[in-house]
Tab-separated table of C-alpha atoms and ligand atoms in Angstrom:
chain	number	residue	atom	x	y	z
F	94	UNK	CA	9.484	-187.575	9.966
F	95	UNK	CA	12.538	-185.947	11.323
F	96	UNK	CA	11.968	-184.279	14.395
F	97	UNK	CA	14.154	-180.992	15.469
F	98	UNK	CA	13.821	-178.732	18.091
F	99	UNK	CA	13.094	-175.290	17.977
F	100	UNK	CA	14.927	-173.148	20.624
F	101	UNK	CA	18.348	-172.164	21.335
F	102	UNK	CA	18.389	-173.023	25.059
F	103	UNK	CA	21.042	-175.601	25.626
F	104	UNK	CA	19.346	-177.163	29.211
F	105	UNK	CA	16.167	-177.740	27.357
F	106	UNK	CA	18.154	-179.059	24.436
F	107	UNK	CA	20.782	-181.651	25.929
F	108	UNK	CA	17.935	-183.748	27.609
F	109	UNK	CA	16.162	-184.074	25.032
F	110	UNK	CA	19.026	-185.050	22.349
F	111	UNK	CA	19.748	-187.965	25.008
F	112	UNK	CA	16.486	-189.374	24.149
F	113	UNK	CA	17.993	-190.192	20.630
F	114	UNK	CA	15.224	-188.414	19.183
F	115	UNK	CA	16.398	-185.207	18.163
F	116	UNK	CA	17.084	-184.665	14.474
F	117	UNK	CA	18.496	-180.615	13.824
F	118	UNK	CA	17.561	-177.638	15.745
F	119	UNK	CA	16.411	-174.742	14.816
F	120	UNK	CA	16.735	-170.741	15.984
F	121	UNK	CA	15.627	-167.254	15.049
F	122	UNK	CA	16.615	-164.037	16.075
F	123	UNK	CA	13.912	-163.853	18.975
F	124	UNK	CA	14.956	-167.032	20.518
F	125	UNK	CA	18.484	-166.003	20.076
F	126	UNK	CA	17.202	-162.819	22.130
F	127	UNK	CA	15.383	-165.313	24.635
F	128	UNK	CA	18.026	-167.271	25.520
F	129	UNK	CA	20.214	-164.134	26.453
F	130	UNK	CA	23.854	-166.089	25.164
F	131	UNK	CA	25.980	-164.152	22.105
F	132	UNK	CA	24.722	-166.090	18.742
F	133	UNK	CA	27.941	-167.503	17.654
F	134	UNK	CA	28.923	-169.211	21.451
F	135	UNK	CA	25.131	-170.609	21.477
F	136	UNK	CA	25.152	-172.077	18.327
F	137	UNK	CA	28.480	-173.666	18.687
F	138	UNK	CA	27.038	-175.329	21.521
F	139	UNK	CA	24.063	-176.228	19.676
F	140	UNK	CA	26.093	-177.979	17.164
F	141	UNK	CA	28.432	-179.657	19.322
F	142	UNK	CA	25.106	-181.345	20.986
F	143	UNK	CA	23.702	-182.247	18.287
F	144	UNK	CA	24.481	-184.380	15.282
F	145	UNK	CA	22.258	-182.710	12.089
F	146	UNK	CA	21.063	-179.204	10.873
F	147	UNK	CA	21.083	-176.072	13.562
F	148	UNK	CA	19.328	-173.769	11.385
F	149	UNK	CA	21.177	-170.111	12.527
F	150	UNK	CA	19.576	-166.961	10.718
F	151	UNK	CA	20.700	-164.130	9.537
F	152	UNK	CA	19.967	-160.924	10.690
F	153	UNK	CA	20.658	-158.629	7.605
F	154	UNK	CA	18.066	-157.812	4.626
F	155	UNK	CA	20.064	-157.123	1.541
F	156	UNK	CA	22.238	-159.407	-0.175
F	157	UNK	CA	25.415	-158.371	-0.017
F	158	UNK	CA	25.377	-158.255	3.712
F	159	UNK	CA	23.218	-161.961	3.668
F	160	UNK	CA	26.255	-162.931	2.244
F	161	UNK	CA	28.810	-162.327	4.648
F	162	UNK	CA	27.109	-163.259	7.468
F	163	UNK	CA	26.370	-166.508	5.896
F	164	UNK	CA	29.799	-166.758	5.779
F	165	UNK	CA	30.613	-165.545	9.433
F	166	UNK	CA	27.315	-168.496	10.524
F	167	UNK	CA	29.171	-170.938	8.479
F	168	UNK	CA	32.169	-171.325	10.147
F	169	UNK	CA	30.540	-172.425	13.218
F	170	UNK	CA	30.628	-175.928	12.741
F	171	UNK	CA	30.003	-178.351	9.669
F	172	UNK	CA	26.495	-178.326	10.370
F	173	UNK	CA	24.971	-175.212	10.226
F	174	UNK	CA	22.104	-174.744	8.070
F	175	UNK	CA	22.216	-170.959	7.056
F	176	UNK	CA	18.096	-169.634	7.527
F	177	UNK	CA	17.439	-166.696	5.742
F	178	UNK	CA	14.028	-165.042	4.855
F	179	UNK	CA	11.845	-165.628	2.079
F	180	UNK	CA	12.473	-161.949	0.046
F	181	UNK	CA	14.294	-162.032	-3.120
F	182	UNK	CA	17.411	-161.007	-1.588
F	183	UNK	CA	17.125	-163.967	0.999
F	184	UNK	CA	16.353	-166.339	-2.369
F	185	UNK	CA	19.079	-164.696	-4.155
F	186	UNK	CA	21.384	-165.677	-1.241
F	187	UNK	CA	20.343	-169.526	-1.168
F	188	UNK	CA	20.438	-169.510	-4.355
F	189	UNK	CA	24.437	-168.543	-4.127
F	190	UNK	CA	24.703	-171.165	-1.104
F	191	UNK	CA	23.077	-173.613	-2.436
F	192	UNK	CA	24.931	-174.226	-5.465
F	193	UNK	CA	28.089	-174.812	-3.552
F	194	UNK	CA	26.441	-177.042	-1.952
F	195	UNK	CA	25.312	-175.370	1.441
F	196	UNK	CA	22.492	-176.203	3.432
F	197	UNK	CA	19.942	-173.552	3.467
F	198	UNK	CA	16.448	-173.278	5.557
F	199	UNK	CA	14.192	-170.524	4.185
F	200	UNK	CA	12.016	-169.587	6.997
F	201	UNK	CA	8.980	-166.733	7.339
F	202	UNK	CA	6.988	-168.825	4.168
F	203	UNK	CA	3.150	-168.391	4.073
F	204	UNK	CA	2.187	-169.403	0.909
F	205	UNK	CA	2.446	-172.325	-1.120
F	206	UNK	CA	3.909	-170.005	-4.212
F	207	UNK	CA	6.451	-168.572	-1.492
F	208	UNK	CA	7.760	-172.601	-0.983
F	209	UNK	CA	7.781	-172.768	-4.597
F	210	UNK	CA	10.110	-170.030	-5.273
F	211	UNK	CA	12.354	-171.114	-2.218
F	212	UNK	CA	12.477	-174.920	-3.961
F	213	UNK	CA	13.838	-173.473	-7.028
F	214	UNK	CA	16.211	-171.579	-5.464
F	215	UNK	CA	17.445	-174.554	-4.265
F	216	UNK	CA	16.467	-174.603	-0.782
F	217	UNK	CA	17.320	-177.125	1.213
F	218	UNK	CA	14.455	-177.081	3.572
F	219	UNK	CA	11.401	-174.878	3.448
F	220	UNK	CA	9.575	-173.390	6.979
F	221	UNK	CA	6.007	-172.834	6.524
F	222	UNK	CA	4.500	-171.405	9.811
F	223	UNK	CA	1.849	-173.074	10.992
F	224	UNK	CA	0.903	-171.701	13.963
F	225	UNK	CA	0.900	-168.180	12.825
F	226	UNK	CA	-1.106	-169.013	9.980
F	227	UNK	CA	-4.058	-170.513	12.150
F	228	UNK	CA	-3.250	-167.394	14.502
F	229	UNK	CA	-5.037	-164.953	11.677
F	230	UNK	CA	-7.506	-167.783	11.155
F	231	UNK	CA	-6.155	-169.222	8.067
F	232	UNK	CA	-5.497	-172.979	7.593
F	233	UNK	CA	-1.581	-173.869	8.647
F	234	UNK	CA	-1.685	-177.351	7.536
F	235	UNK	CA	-3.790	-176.948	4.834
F	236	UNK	CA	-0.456	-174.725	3.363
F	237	UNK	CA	1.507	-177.996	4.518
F	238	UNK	CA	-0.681	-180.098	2.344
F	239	UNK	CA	-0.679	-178.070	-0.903
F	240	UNK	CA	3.044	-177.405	-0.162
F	241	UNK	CA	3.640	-181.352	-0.295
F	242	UNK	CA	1.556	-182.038	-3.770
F	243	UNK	CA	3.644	-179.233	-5.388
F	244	UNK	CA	6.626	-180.716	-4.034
F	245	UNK	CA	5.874	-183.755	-5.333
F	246	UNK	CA	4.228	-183.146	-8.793
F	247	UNK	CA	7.785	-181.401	-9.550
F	248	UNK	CA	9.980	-184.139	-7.851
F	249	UNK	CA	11.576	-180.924	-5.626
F	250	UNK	CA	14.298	-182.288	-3.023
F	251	UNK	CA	13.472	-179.458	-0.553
F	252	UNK	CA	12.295	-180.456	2.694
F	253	UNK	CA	9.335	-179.381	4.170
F	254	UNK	CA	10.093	-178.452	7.358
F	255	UNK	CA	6.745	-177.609	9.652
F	256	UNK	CA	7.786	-174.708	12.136
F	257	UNK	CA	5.260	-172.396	14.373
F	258	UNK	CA	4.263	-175.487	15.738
F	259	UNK	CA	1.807	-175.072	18.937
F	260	UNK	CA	0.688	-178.035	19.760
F	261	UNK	CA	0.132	-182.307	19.183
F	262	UNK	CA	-2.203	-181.645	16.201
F	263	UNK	CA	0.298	-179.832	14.191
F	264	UNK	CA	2.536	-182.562	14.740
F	265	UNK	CA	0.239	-185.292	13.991
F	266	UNK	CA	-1.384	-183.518	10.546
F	267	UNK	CA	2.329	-183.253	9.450
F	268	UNK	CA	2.944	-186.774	9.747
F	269	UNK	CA	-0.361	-187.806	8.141
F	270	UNK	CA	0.625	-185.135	5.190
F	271	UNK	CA	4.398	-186.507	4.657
F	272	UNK	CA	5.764	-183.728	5.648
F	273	UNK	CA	9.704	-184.251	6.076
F	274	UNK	CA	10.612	-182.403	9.475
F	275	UNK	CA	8.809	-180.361	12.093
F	276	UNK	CA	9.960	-178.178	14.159
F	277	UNK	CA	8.710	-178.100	17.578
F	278	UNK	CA	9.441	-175.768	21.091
F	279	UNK	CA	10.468	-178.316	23.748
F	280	UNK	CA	6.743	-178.132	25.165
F	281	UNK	CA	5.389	-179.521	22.553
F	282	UNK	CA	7.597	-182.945	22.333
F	283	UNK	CA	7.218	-183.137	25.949
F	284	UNK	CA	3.593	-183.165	25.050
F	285	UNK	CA	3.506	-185.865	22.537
F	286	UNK	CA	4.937	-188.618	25.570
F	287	UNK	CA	1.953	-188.167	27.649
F	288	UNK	CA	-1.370	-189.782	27.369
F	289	UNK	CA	-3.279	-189.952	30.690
F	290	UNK	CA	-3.928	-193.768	29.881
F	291	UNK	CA	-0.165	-194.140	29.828
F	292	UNK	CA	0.075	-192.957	32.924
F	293	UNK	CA	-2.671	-194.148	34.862
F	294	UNK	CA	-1.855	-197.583	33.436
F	295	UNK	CA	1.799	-197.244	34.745
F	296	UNK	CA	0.773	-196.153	37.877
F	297	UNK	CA	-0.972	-199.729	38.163
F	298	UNK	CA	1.177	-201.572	37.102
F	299	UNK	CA	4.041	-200.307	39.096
F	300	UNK	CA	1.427	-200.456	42.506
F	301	UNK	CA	0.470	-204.083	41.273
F	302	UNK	CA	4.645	-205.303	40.736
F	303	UNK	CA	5.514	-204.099	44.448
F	304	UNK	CA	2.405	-206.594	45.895
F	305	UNK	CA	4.733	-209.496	43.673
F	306	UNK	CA	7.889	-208.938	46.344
F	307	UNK	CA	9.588	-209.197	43.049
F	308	UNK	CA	12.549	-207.573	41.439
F	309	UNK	CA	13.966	-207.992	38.154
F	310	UNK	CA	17.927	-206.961	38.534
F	311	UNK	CA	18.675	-209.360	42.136
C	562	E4P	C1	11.465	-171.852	13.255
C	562	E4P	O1	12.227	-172.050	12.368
C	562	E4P	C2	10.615	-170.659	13.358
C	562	E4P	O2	11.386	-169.508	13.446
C	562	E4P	C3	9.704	-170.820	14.540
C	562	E4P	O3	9.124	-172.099	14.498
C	562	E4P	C4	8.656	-169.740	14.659
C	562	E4P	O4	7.780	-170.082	15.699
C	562	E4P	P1	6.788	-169.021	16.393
C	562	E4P	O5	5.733	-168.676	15.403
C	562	E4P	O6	6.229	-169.757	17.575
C	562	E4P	O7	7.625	-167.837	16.780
C-alpha cells in the first residue's frame, strides 16, 4: 500500500519523505488555506520534495474553467496529479485529462456508485473519505470494501486512494481491504511508529547496553 501524505506544509513534509516512506502527497483547498503559501510556489515545492503524485485541486466548478486551471496546475512539475471533484463537470474534465494521458485524483467520493462513475471516467485514483463518512455515523471502510470488489469484478485500473483518514484503524482496515494508497495527515503516520512496547522495550535495552561498557563504532 502506497502511503502519501496529506498536507501541504513543507516542514512536516521533508522529514518525513527522508524516511523513504513517502509515496505522493496530497492537498485541498483548505490545507492550501492552512498552510498560508500561494498554491502554485507550495506545490512546486511539494513536487520538488517528493518523487510521485502531489494531488493539487482545482478550485473552479464548471468545466470550461476546470479546464484551464488544470492546465495552469499542470505546468507545475511532471508530477502533478490534477484533483477535481466528483460532479459531472469534474468527471467530464478527467475524462478530457485522462485520455491524454494525465493523472487525475477525483476527491469528495461517498459512495461506491460515485467511485464507479469516476473509474470510467478514467480516473486515475479515486478518494473516498473515510473519516467524514464515520463522522455522520456511516461506515468509511465499509465504502472502501465495496469500492475494492467493484474495482475488481470490472478489472478497473483506478486506484483507491483512502483519504479523511483519522487515525491507525483507518490505516490498518485499508491494508487488510487492498486498498492501493491512503492518504494520511502527518499525525497519523507519526502514530503508526509508536507502540508503548516498542518503547518501553528500547528504553531497556538501551539502560541494559550502557551496564556492557560497550560500544559498537570504537
Ligand atoms: C485528501 O485528498 C482529502 O482532501 C483529505 O483527506 C480530506 O480530509 P479531511 O476530511 O480530514 O478534511
Amino acid at each position: 500500500m502506497k502511503f502519501f501524505i496529506d498536507t501541504a506544509e513543507i516542514d512536516e513534509i521533508r522529514p518525513l519523505v527522508e524516511t523513504g516512506l513517502v509515496d505522493g502527497v496530497t492537498t485541498n483547498p483548505s490545507l492550501i488555506l492552512k498552510s498560508g503559501r500561494d498554491i502554485f510556489e507550495v506545490t512546486k515545492e511539494i513536487c520538488d520534495l517528493v518523487d510521485g503524485p502531489v494531488s493539487a485541486e482545482v478550485a473552479a466548478t464548471d468545466y470550461e474553467t476546470m479546464v484551464k486551471e488544470a492546465g495552469a496546475l499542470y505546468d507545475i512539475a511532471d508530477n502533478v496529479c490534477l484533483k477535481v471533484p466528483l460532479t459531472p463537470d469534474g468527471l467530464k474534465t478527467c475524462k478530457f485529462f485522462a485520455d491524454q494521458g494525465r493523472m487525475v485524483n477525483v476527491t469528495l467520493c461517498f459512495s461506491a456508485t460515485q467511485a464507479l462513475l469516476a473509474a470510467k471516467a478514467g480516473a486515475a485514483f479515486i478518494s473516498p473519505f473515510v473519516g467524514r463518512l464515520d463522522d455522520i455515523a456511516h461506515d468509511g471502510m465499509g465504502l472502501i470494501q465495496d469500492i475494492r470488489t467493484i474495482y475488481d469484478n470490472y478489472d478497473f485500473k483506478t486506484e483507491i486512494l483512502v483519504a479523511s483518514t483519522r487515525h491507525n484503524m483507518h490505516i490498518l482496515h485499508s491494508a487488510l481491504i487492498g486498498a492501493d494508497v491512503a492518504t494520511m495527515p502527518p499525525k497519523v503516520i507519526h502514530q503508526l511508529f509508536k507502540h508503548p512496547l516498542t518503547e518501553s522495550g528500547l528504553a531497556a535495552f538501551v539502560k541494559d547496553w550502557e551496564k556492557t561498557g560497550q560500544s559498537i563504532t570504537d
